mmCIF file of C-alpha atoms in Angstrom:
data_model
loop_
_atom_site.group_PDB
_atom_site.id
_atom_site.type_symbol
_atom_site.label_atom_id
_atom_site.label_comp_id
_atom_site.label_asym_id
_atom_site.label_seq_id
_atom_site.Cartn_x
_atom_site.Cartn_y
_atom_site.Cartn_z
ATOM 1 C CA THR N 1408 95.332 112.777 85.242
ATOM 2 C CA TRP N 1409 93.850 111.930 88.803
ATOM 3 C CA GLN N 1410 97.001 112.510 90.278
ATOM 4 C CA THR N 1411 97.445 116.171 89.458
ATOM 5 C CA VAL N 1412 93.452 117.075 90.294
ATOM 6 C CA GLU N 1413 93.678 115.387 93.686
ATOM 7 C CA PRO N 1414 97.075 115.397 95.000
ATOM 8 C CA VAL N 1415 95.216 114.781 98.201
ATOM 9 C CA GLU N 1416 92.201 113.059 98.857
ATOM 10 C CA GLY N 1417 89.120 115.285 98.826
ATOM 11 C CA GLN N 1418 91.109 118.187 97.632
ATOM 12 C CA PHE N 1419 91.066 119.179 94.110
ATOM 13 C CA ASP N 1420 93.065 121.615 91.692
ATOM 14 C CA PHE N 1421 91.709 121.651 88.776
ATOM 15 C CA SER N 1422 94.551 124.370 87.352
ATOM 16 C CA SER N 1423 95.722 122.455 85.036
ATOM 17 C CA VAL N 1424 92.178 121.959 83.530
ATOM 18 C CA ASP N 1425 91.477 125.810 83.750
ATOM 19 C CA ASP N 1426 94.991 126.140 81.408
ATOM 20 C CA CYS N 1427 93.900 123.740 78.651
ATOM 21 C CA ILE N 1428 90.655 125.678 78.325
ATOM 22 C CA LEU N 1429 91.823 129.017 78.385
ATOM 23 C CA GLY N 1430 94.497 127.975 75.664
ATOM 24 C CA ALA N 1431 91.707 126.277 73.209
ATOM 25 C CA ARG N 1432 89.344 129.370 73.642
ATOM 26 C CA THR N 1433 92.237 131.954 73.229
ATOM 27 C CA ASN N 1434 93.113 129.642 69.701
ATOM 28 C CA GLY N 1435 89.962 128.810 68.549
ATOM 29 C CA LEU N 1436 89.958 125.266 69.221
ATOM 30 C CA HIS N 1437 87.676 122.940 71.170
ATOM 31 C CA LEU N 1438 88.781 120.223 73.616
ATOM 32 C CA VAL N 1439 88.088 116.646 74.224
ATOM 33 C CA PHE N 1440 89.516 115.726 77.678
ATOM 34 C CA LEU N 1441 91.258 112.039 78.567
ATOM 35 C CA TRP N 1442 90.442 111.141 82.253
ATOM 36 C CA PHE N 1443 93.955 109.526 83.054
ATOM 37 C CA ALA N 1444 92.599 107.247 86.379
ATOM 38 C CA SER N 1445 92.726 103.839 87.330
ATOM 39 C CA TRP N 1446 94.208 103.054 84.122
ATOM 40 C CA LYS N 1447 96.271 103.674 81.359
ATOM 41 C CA ASN N 1448 97.176 101.849 78.269
ATOM 42 C CA GLY N 1449 95.969 99.040 80.855
ATOM 43 C CA GLN N 1450 98.106 100.352 83.578
ATOM 44 C CA SER N 1451 97.654 102.152 86.614
ATOM 45 C CA SER N 1452 100.279 104.912 86.441
ATOM 46 C CA TYR N 1453 98.106 107.847 87.285
ATOM 47 C CA PRO N 1454 96.365 107.290 90.700
ATOM 48 C CA PRO N 1455 96.836 109.563 93.383
ATOM 49 C CA ASP N 1456 99.686 108.331 96.049
ATOM 50 C CA TRP N 1457 97.492 107.738 98.595
ATOM 51 C CA VAL N 1458 95.651 105.457 96.264
ATOM 52 C CA LYS N 1459 98.864 103.634 95.155
ATOM 53 C CA ASN N 1460 100.183 103.585 98.452
ATOM 54 C CA ASP N 1461 96.901 101.652 100.284
ATOM 55 C CA PRO N 1462 96.654 98.691 98.703
ATOM 56 C CA LYS N 1463 94.274 96.977 101.755
ATOM 57 C CA ARG N 1464 91.734 99.536 100.791
ATOM 58 C CA PHE N 1465 92.412 99.934 96.873
ATOM 59 C CA PRO N 1466 93.402 96.324 95.678
ATOM 60 C CA TRP N 1467 95.750 95.267 92.637
ATOM 61 C CA ALA N 1468 95.294 92.633 90.258
ATOM 62 C CA VAL N 1469 97.361 89.771 90.943
ATOM 63 C CA ASP N 1470 98.750 87.593 88.047
ATOM 64 C CA GLY N 1471 98.451 83.528 87.666
ATOM 65 C CA PHE N 1472 102.038 83.276 89.710
ATOM 66 C CA GLY N 1473 100.787 85.145 92.384
ATOM 67 C CA ASN N 1474 102.275 88.435 91.678
ATOM 68 C CA THR N 1475 100.778 91.767 92.400
ATOM 69 C CA MET N 1476 100.489 93.305 88.848
ATOM 70 C CA ASN N 1477 100.743 97.155 88.141
ATOM 71 C CA ILE N 1478 97.057 97.448 87.514
ATOM 72 C CA LEU N 1479 94.171 98.317 89.843
ATOM 73 C CA SER N 1480 91.822 95.607 90.533
ATOM 74 C CA THR N 1481 88.394 96.007 89.098
ATOM 75 C CA PHE N 1482 87.401 94.502 91.913
ATOM 76 C CA GLY N 1483 87.852 97.522 94.383
ATOM 77 C CA ASP N 1484 84.892 98.960 94.998
ATOM 78 C CA ALA N 1485 86.653 101.460 96.883
ATOM 79 C CA THR N 1486 88.770 102.287 94.127
ATOM 80 C CA ARG N 1487 85.905 102.465 91.396
ATOM 81 C CA ASP N 1488 84.233 105.081 94.144
ATOM 82 C CA ALA N 1489 86.838 107.218 94.778
ATOM 83 C CA ASP N 1490 87.900 107.695 91.008
ATOM 84 C CA ALA N 1491 84.049 108.141 90.090
ATOM 85 C CA LYS N 1492 84.158 110.667 93.022
ATOM 86 C CA ALA N 1493 86.944 112.531 91.158
ATOM 87 C CA PHE N 1494 85.611 112.381 88.088
ATOM 88 C CA ALA N 1495 82.595 113.756 88.902
ATOM 89 C CA ALA N 1496 84.499 116.601 91.268
ATOM 90 C CA LEU N 1497 86.078 117.058 87.639
ATOM 91 C CA MET N 1498 82.998 117.513 85.295
ATOM 92 C CA ARG N 1499 81.055 119.812 87.846
ATOM 93 C CA HIS N 1500 84.329 122.048 87.582
ATOM 94 C CA ILE N 1501 83.680 121.805 83.738
ATOM 95 C CA ARG N 1502 80.120 122.668 83.849
ATOM 96 C CA GLU N 1503 80.558 125.780 85.719
ATOM 97 C CA VAL N 1504 83.737 127.272 84.463
ATOM 98 C CA ASP N 1505 82.613 126.068 80.359
ATOM 99 C CA GLY N 1506 78.668 125.249 80.758
ATOM 100 C CA LYS N 1507 78.053 128.234 78.301
ATOM 101 C CA ASN N 1508 80.970 128.333 75.994
ATOM 102 C CA HIS N 1509 81.105 124.411 75.547
ATOM 103 C CA THR N 1510 84.866 123.973 75.000
ATOM 104 C CA VAL N 1511 84.648 121.053 76.004
ATOM 105 C CA LEU N 1512 82.745 118.780 73.909
ATOM 106 C CA MET N 1513 83.708 115.392 74.836
ATOM 107 C CA MET N 1514 85.276 113.262 77.391
ATOM 108 C CA GLN N 1515 86.986 110.049 77.538
ATOM 109 C CA VAL N 1516 86.859 107.998 80.540
ATOM 110 C CA GLU N 1517 89.875 106.130 81.754
ATOM 111 C CA ASN N 1518 92.032 105.132 78.423
ATOM 112 C CA GLU N 1519 92.710 101.405 76.774
ATOM 113 C CA VAL N 1520 91.557 99.858 80.397
ATOM 114 C CA GLY N 1521 92.406 95.659 80.517
ATOM 115 C CA ILE N 1522 94.683 93.149 81.960
ATOM 116 C CA VAL N 1523 98.112 93.454 80.605
ATOM 117 C CA GLY N 1524 100.532 90.459 81.364
ATOM 118 C CA ASP N 1525 97.511 88.013 81.988
ATOM 119 C CA SER N 1526 94.424 87.074 80.599
ATOM 120 C CA ARG N 1527 92.398 87.736 83.513
ATOM 121 C CA ASP N 1528 92.743 89.794 87.309
ATOM 122 C CA ARG N 1529 93.741 85.973 89.909
ATOM 123 C CA SER N 1530 93.000 88.108 93.037
ATOM 124 C CA PRO N 1531 91.205 86.192 95.736
ATOM 125 C CA ALA N 1532 87.849 88.360 94.524
ATOM 126 C CA ALA N 1533 88.398 87.793 91.113
ATOM 127 C CA GLU N 1534 88.748 84.118 91.462
ATOM 128 C CA ALA N 1535 85.674 83.608 93.382
ATOM 129 C CA ALA N 1536 83.722 86.056 90.980
ATOM 130 C CA TYR N 1537 84.753 84.229 87.909
ATOM 131 C CA LYS N 1538 83.917 80.749 89.405
ATOM 132 C CA ALA N 1539 80.436 81.958 90.460
ATOM 133 C CA GLN N 1540 77.615 82.450 88.159
ATOM 134 C CA VAL N 1541 77.371 84.717 85.341
ATOM 135 C CA PRO N 1542 75.343 87.490 86.386
ATOM 136 C CA LYS N 1543 71.706 86.708 85.499
ATOM 137 C CA ASP N 1544 70.714 90.307 83.710
ATOM 138 C CA LEU N 1545 73.627 89.738 81.402
ATOM 139 C CA ILE N 1546 72.942 86.405 80.362
ATOM 140 C CA ASN N 1547 69.286 87.790 79.962
ATOM 141 C CA TYR N 1548 70.570 90.583 77.469
ATOM 142 C CA LEU N 1549 72.925 87.796 75.568
ATOM 143 C CA VAL N 1550 69.575 85.973 74.962
ATOM 144 C CA GLU N 1551 67.660 88.980 74.093
ATOM 145 C CA HIS N 1552 70.134 90.484 71.817
ATOM 146 C CA LYS N 1553 71.095 86.871 70.218
ATOM 147 C CA ALA N 1554 70.281 87.572 66.298
ATOM 148 C CA THR N 1555 72.109 90.733 66.777
ATOM 149 C CA LEU N 1556 75.589 89.635 68.378
ATOM 150 C CA ALA N 1557 79.111 90.412 67.103
ATOM 151 C CA PRO N 1558 79.704 86.801 65.957
ATOM 152 C CA GLU N 1559 82.767 86.310 67.868
ATOM 153 C CA LEU N 1560 80.744 86.653 71.149
ATOM 154 C CA LEU N 1561 78.134 84.102 69.304
ATOM 155 C CA GLU N 1562 80.297 81.588 68.736
ATOM 156 C CA GLY N 1563 82.119 81.694 72.250
ATOM 157 C CA TRP N 1564 79.095 80.992 73.587
ATOM 158 C CA ALA N 1565 77.582 78.431 70.851
ATOM 159 C CA ALA N 1566 80.788 76.431 71.677
ATOM 160 C CA TYR N 1567 79.701 75.345 74.840
ATOM 161 C CA GLY N 1568 75.960 75.230 73.973
ATOM 162 C CA ASN N 1569 74.368 78.578 74.692
ATOM 163 C CA LYS N 1570 74.139 77.810 78.089
ATOM 164 C CA THR N 1571 71.632 80.370 79.943
ATOM 165 C CA SER N 1572 73.206 79.379 83.719
ATOM 166 C CA GLY N 1573 76.152 78.580 85.009
ATOM 167 C CA THR N 1574 79.957 79.544 85.654
ATOM 168 C CA TRP N 1575 81.798 81.808 83.683
ATOM 169 C CA GLU N 1576 83.702 78.690 82.594
ATOM 170 C CA GLU N 1577 80.930 76.300 82.132
ATOM 171 C CA VAL N 1578 78.832 79.031 80.325
ATOM 172 C CA PHE N 1579 82.052 80.090 77.982
ATOM 173 C CA GLY N 1580 84.625 77.337 78.493
ATOM 174 C CA PRO N 1581 87.854 76.516 80.471
ATOM 175 C CA GLY N 1582 89.907 79.689 80.607
ATOM 176 C CA LYS N 1583 93.682 80.133 80.124
ATOM 177 C CA SER N 1584 96.051 78.151 82.228
ATOM 178 C CA PRO N 1585 97.238 80.689 85.510
ATOM 179 C CA THR N 1586 100.795 79.578 84.967
ATOM 180 C CA TYR N 1587 100.764 79.642 81.241
ATOM 181 C CA ARG N 1588 103.362 83.358 81.107
ATOM 182 C CA LEU N 1589 102.286 85.253 77.878
ATOM 183 C CA TYR N 1590 105.788 87.077 78.528
ATOM 184 C CA GLY N 1591 109.659 86.018 79.684
ATOM 185 C CA PRO N 1592 112.817 84.972 78.104
ATOM 186 C CA ASP N 1593 111.967 81.533 79.102
ATOM 187 C CA LEU N 1594 109.365 80.952 76.302
ATOM 188 C CA THR N 1595 109.835 81.071 72.298
ATOM 189 C CA GLN N 1596 106.986 82.543 70.269
ATOM 190 C CA GLU N 1597 106.726 79.167 68.660
ATOM 191 C CA LEU N 1598 105.981 77.453 72.469
ATOM 192 C CA LYS N 1599 103.794 80.488 72.720
ATOM 193 C CA ASP N 1600 101.453 80.076 69.809
ATOM 194 C CA LYS N 1601 101.489 75.939 70.367
ATOM 195 C CA ALA N 1602 100.243 76.438 74.166
ATOM 196 C CA TRP N 1603 97.974 79.038 73.057
ATOM 197 C CA LYS N 1604 96.327 76.995 70.370
ATOM 198 C CA GLN N 1605 95.288 74.329 72.731
ATOM 199 C CA LEU N 1606 93.349 77.179 75.131
ATOM 200 C CA ASN N 1607 90.530 79.040 75.355
ATOM 201 C CA TRP N 1608 90.574 82.483 75.555
ATOM 202 C CA ALA N 1609 86.862 83.468 75.875
ATOM 203 C CA SER N 1610 85.538 82.905 78.993
ATOM 204 C CA ASP N 1611 88.483 84.893 80.321
ATOM 205 C CA GLU N 1612 88.112 88.019 78.091
ATOM 206 C CA PHE N 1613 84.296 87.792 78.374
ATOM 207 C CA PHE N 1614 84.628 88.066 82.376
ATOM 208 C CA MET N 1615 86.906 90.780 82.412
ATOM 209 C CA ALA N 1616 85.041 92.517 80.157
ATOM 210 C CA TRP N 1617 82.387 92.327 82.134
ATOM 211 C CA ARG N 1618 83.914 93.821 85.183
ATOM 212 C CA TYR N 1619 85.545 96.577 83.495
ATOM 213 C CA SER N 1620 82.578 97.751 81.607
ATOM 214 C CA ILE N 1621 80.457 98.004 84.806
ATOM 215 C CA TYR N 1622 83.260 99.841 86.511
ATOM 216 C CA VAL N 1623 83.692 102.251 83.796
ATOM 217 C CA ASN N 1624 80.339 102.849 83.777
ATOM 218 C CA LYS N 1625 80.513 103.426 87.171
ATOM 219 C CA VAL N 1626 82.648 106.564 86.828
ATOM 220 C CA ALA N 1627 80.851 107.411 83.732
ATOM 221 C CA ALA N 1628 77.712 107.758 85.048
ATOM 222 C CA ALA N 1629 78.682 109.711 88.240
ATOM 223 C CA GLY N 1630 80.292 112.344 86.076
ATOM 224 C CA LYS N 1631 77.259 113.080 83.638
ATOM 225 C CA ALA N 1632 75.294 113.413 86.696
ATOM 226 C CA GLU N 1633 77.440 116.664 87.000
ATOM 227 C CA TYR N 1634 77.640 117.334 83.353
ATOM 228 C CA ASP N 1635 76.257 115.340 80.961
ATOM 229 C CA ILE N 1636 78.029 115.597 77.414
ATOM 230 C CA PRO N 1637 79.348 112.684 75.332
ATOM 231 C CA MET N 1638 81.717 110.115 77.215
ATOM 232 C CA TYR N 1639 83.626 107.333 75.352
ATOM 233 C CA ALA N 1640 85.632 104.379 76.002
ATOM 234 C CA ASN N 1641 88.893 103.796 73.534
ATOM 235 C CA ALA N 1642 90.887 100.213 72.994
ATOM 236 C CA TRP N 1643 94.046 99.086 71.954
ATOM 237 C CA GLN N 1644 93.375 97.075 69.771
ATOM 238 C CA GLN N 1645 94.178 92.898 69.096
ATOM 239 C CA GLN N 1646 96.759 93.389 66.012
ATOM 240 C CA PRO N 1647 99.445 90.789 64.538
ATOM 241 C CA GLY N 1648 102.244 92.223 67.493
ATOM 242 C CA CYS N 1649 100.018 91.360 70.321
ATOM 243 C CA PRO N 1650 97.181 88.606 69.237
ATOM 244 C CA ARG N 1651 96.470 86.883 72.573
ATOM 245 C CA PRO N 1652 94.279 88.576 75.212
ATOM 246 C CA GLY N 1653 96.932 89.687 77.866
ATOM 247 C CA GLU N 1654 99.724 90.769 75.290
ATOM 248 C CA TYR N 1655 96.348 93.052 74.191
ATOM 249 C CA PRO N 1656 94.601 94.656 77.441
ATOM 250 C CA CYS N 1657 92.250 91.825 78.085
ATOM 251 C CA GLY N 1658 88.619 93.479 78.930
ATOM 252 C CA GLY N 1659 88.848 96.363 77.239
ATOM 253 C CA PRO N 1660 86.359 98.036 74.604
ATOM 254 C CA VAL N 1661 87.813 95.586 71.767
ATOM 255 C CA PRO N 1662 85.044 94.546 68.784
ATOM 256 C CA GLN N 1663 84.268 90.970 70.309
ATOM 257 C CA VAL N 1664 83.331 91.788 73.802
ATOM 258 C CA ASN N 1665 81.380 95.367 72.370
ATOM 259 C CA ASP N 1666 78.057 93.573 73.088
ATOM 260 C CA ILE N 1667 79.164 92.884 76.766
ATOM 261 C CA TRP N 1668 80.591 96.526 76.954
ATOM 262 C CA ARG N 1669 77.142 98.083 75.253
ATOM 263 C CA PHE N 1670 74.773 96.283 78.294
ATOM 264 C CA GLY N 1671 77.496 96.665 81.202
ATOM 265 C CA ALA N 1672 78.299 100.757 80.193
ATOM 266 C CA PRO N 1673 75.207 102.121 79.360
ATOM 267 C CA SER N 1674 76.564 105.486 80.381
ATOM 268 C CA ILE N 1675 79.246 105.094 77.428
ATOM 269 C CA ASP N 1676 78.089 106.478 74.502
ATOM 270 C CA MET N 1677 80.483 105.576 72.133
ATOM 271 C CA LEU N 1678 83.296 102.391 72.014
ATOM 272 C CA SER N 1679 86.417 103.378 69.892
ATOM 273 C CA PRO N 1680 89.139 102.400 68.473
ATOM 274 C CA ASP N 1681 92.632 103.182 68.733
ATOM 275 C CA LEU N 1682 93.677 102.267 65.599
ATOM 276 C CA TYR N 1683 97.281 101.654 64.537
ATOM 277 C CA ILE N 1684 96.884 98.412 62.126
ATOM 278 C CA PRO N 1685 96.893 98.084 58.357
ATOM 279 C CA GLU N 1686 93.737 96.566 58.308
ATOM 280 C CA PHE N 1687 91.770 100.059 58.839
ATOM 281 C CA ASP N 1688 88.672 99.890 57.001
ATOM 282 C CA TRP N 1689 87.915 96.272 58.630
ATOM 283 C CA ASP N 1690 88.005 96.976 62.368
ATOM 284 C CA CYS N 1691 86.034 100.117 61.441
ATOM 285 C CA ALA N 1692 83.175 97.935 60.134
ATOM 286 C CA ARG N 1693 83.445 95.648 63.313
ATOM 287 C CA TYR N 1694 83.285 99.246 65.668
ATOM 288 C CA THR N 1695 79.752 99.818 63.669
ATOM 289 C CA ARG N 1696 77.914 96.715 64.109
ATOM 290 C CA ASN N 1697 74.486 97.394 66.323
ATOM 291 C CA GLY N 1698 74.796 100.941 65.624
ATOM 292 C CA ASN N 1699 77.831 101.932 67.599
ATOM 293 C CA PRO N 1700 79.122 105.431 66.234
ATOM 294 C CA LEU N 1701 82.684 105.253 64.881
ATOM 295 C CA PHE N 1702 84.913 107.655 66.564
ATOM 296 C CA ILE N 1703 88.709 107.032 66.541
ATOM 297 C CA PRO N 1704 90.709 108.791 69.140
ATOM 298 C CA GLU N 1705 94.086 107.540 68.398
ATOM 299 C CA ALA N 1706 95.570 106.697 64.387
ATOM 300 C CA ASN N 1707 98.325 106.806 62.179
ATOM 301 C CA THR N 1708 98.230 106.192 58.751
ATOM 302 C CA GLY N 1709 98.304 101.989 58.755
ATOM 303 C CA GLY N 1710 102.095 101.334 58.518
ATOM 304 C CA GLY N 1711 102.535 100.058 62.253
ATOM 305 C CA ALA N 1712 102.775 101.970 65.264
#
């Protein structure tokens, strides 16, 4: 965890990493390390205290009711840069102690990223970006790869005319109402289902996928500059128990936004599903579109979590 290796800013302690590497070598094993840093399972539980206790420097996401969420905002450039600096130091250390032995084979960058509890970050910086133009380079990528885009992404774009300029809502349609509550005893599942059918999810999810992908790419690129081994990003899947963006982490590399992630995070070698659903083969097939290598970091037998 980021907290473990950098408990004080700029002071690194890699003893836990060395213990894992030594233990693996002793037992004839190899490792894939999981970098629990800005996010794990959508939440921000593992950053150091010096990050958590300085919200002005390291801002947090805000939900539609104005509540600060336990999620570091993707609009915190200082957060991103500090995460990337720590990850680079980690990768440099792994290269120094393991570059010849290759005990460590791959790295997972963050864990199941995305907004949980709302469909997007509604902090002031996020709102300003959402109301701004969709980045031109992303639009150009969609246009260039239109013939091979995931059908879910293509449908979300086509629903509003395949526009090649405009705000996120102009290009992908209006997002979820900021006062639509995903959780809480005041809403029954029936009411949630009824309300959700009247709302469009595409612009919120595409927007957050773009923000998370470029953030994670910055972290991964910093690490690869020190030690270039395969790196992947994993995703909590949309499934019957959490079918709506924000019930599963919105913006993570789920199949419908893999194309956005592929463009936004070129330093990530694989977009990987954590599979706890019975539709195992179906989800695997969605992750091999456009040549993405299938690597499953987490799974059960398909009978439920």
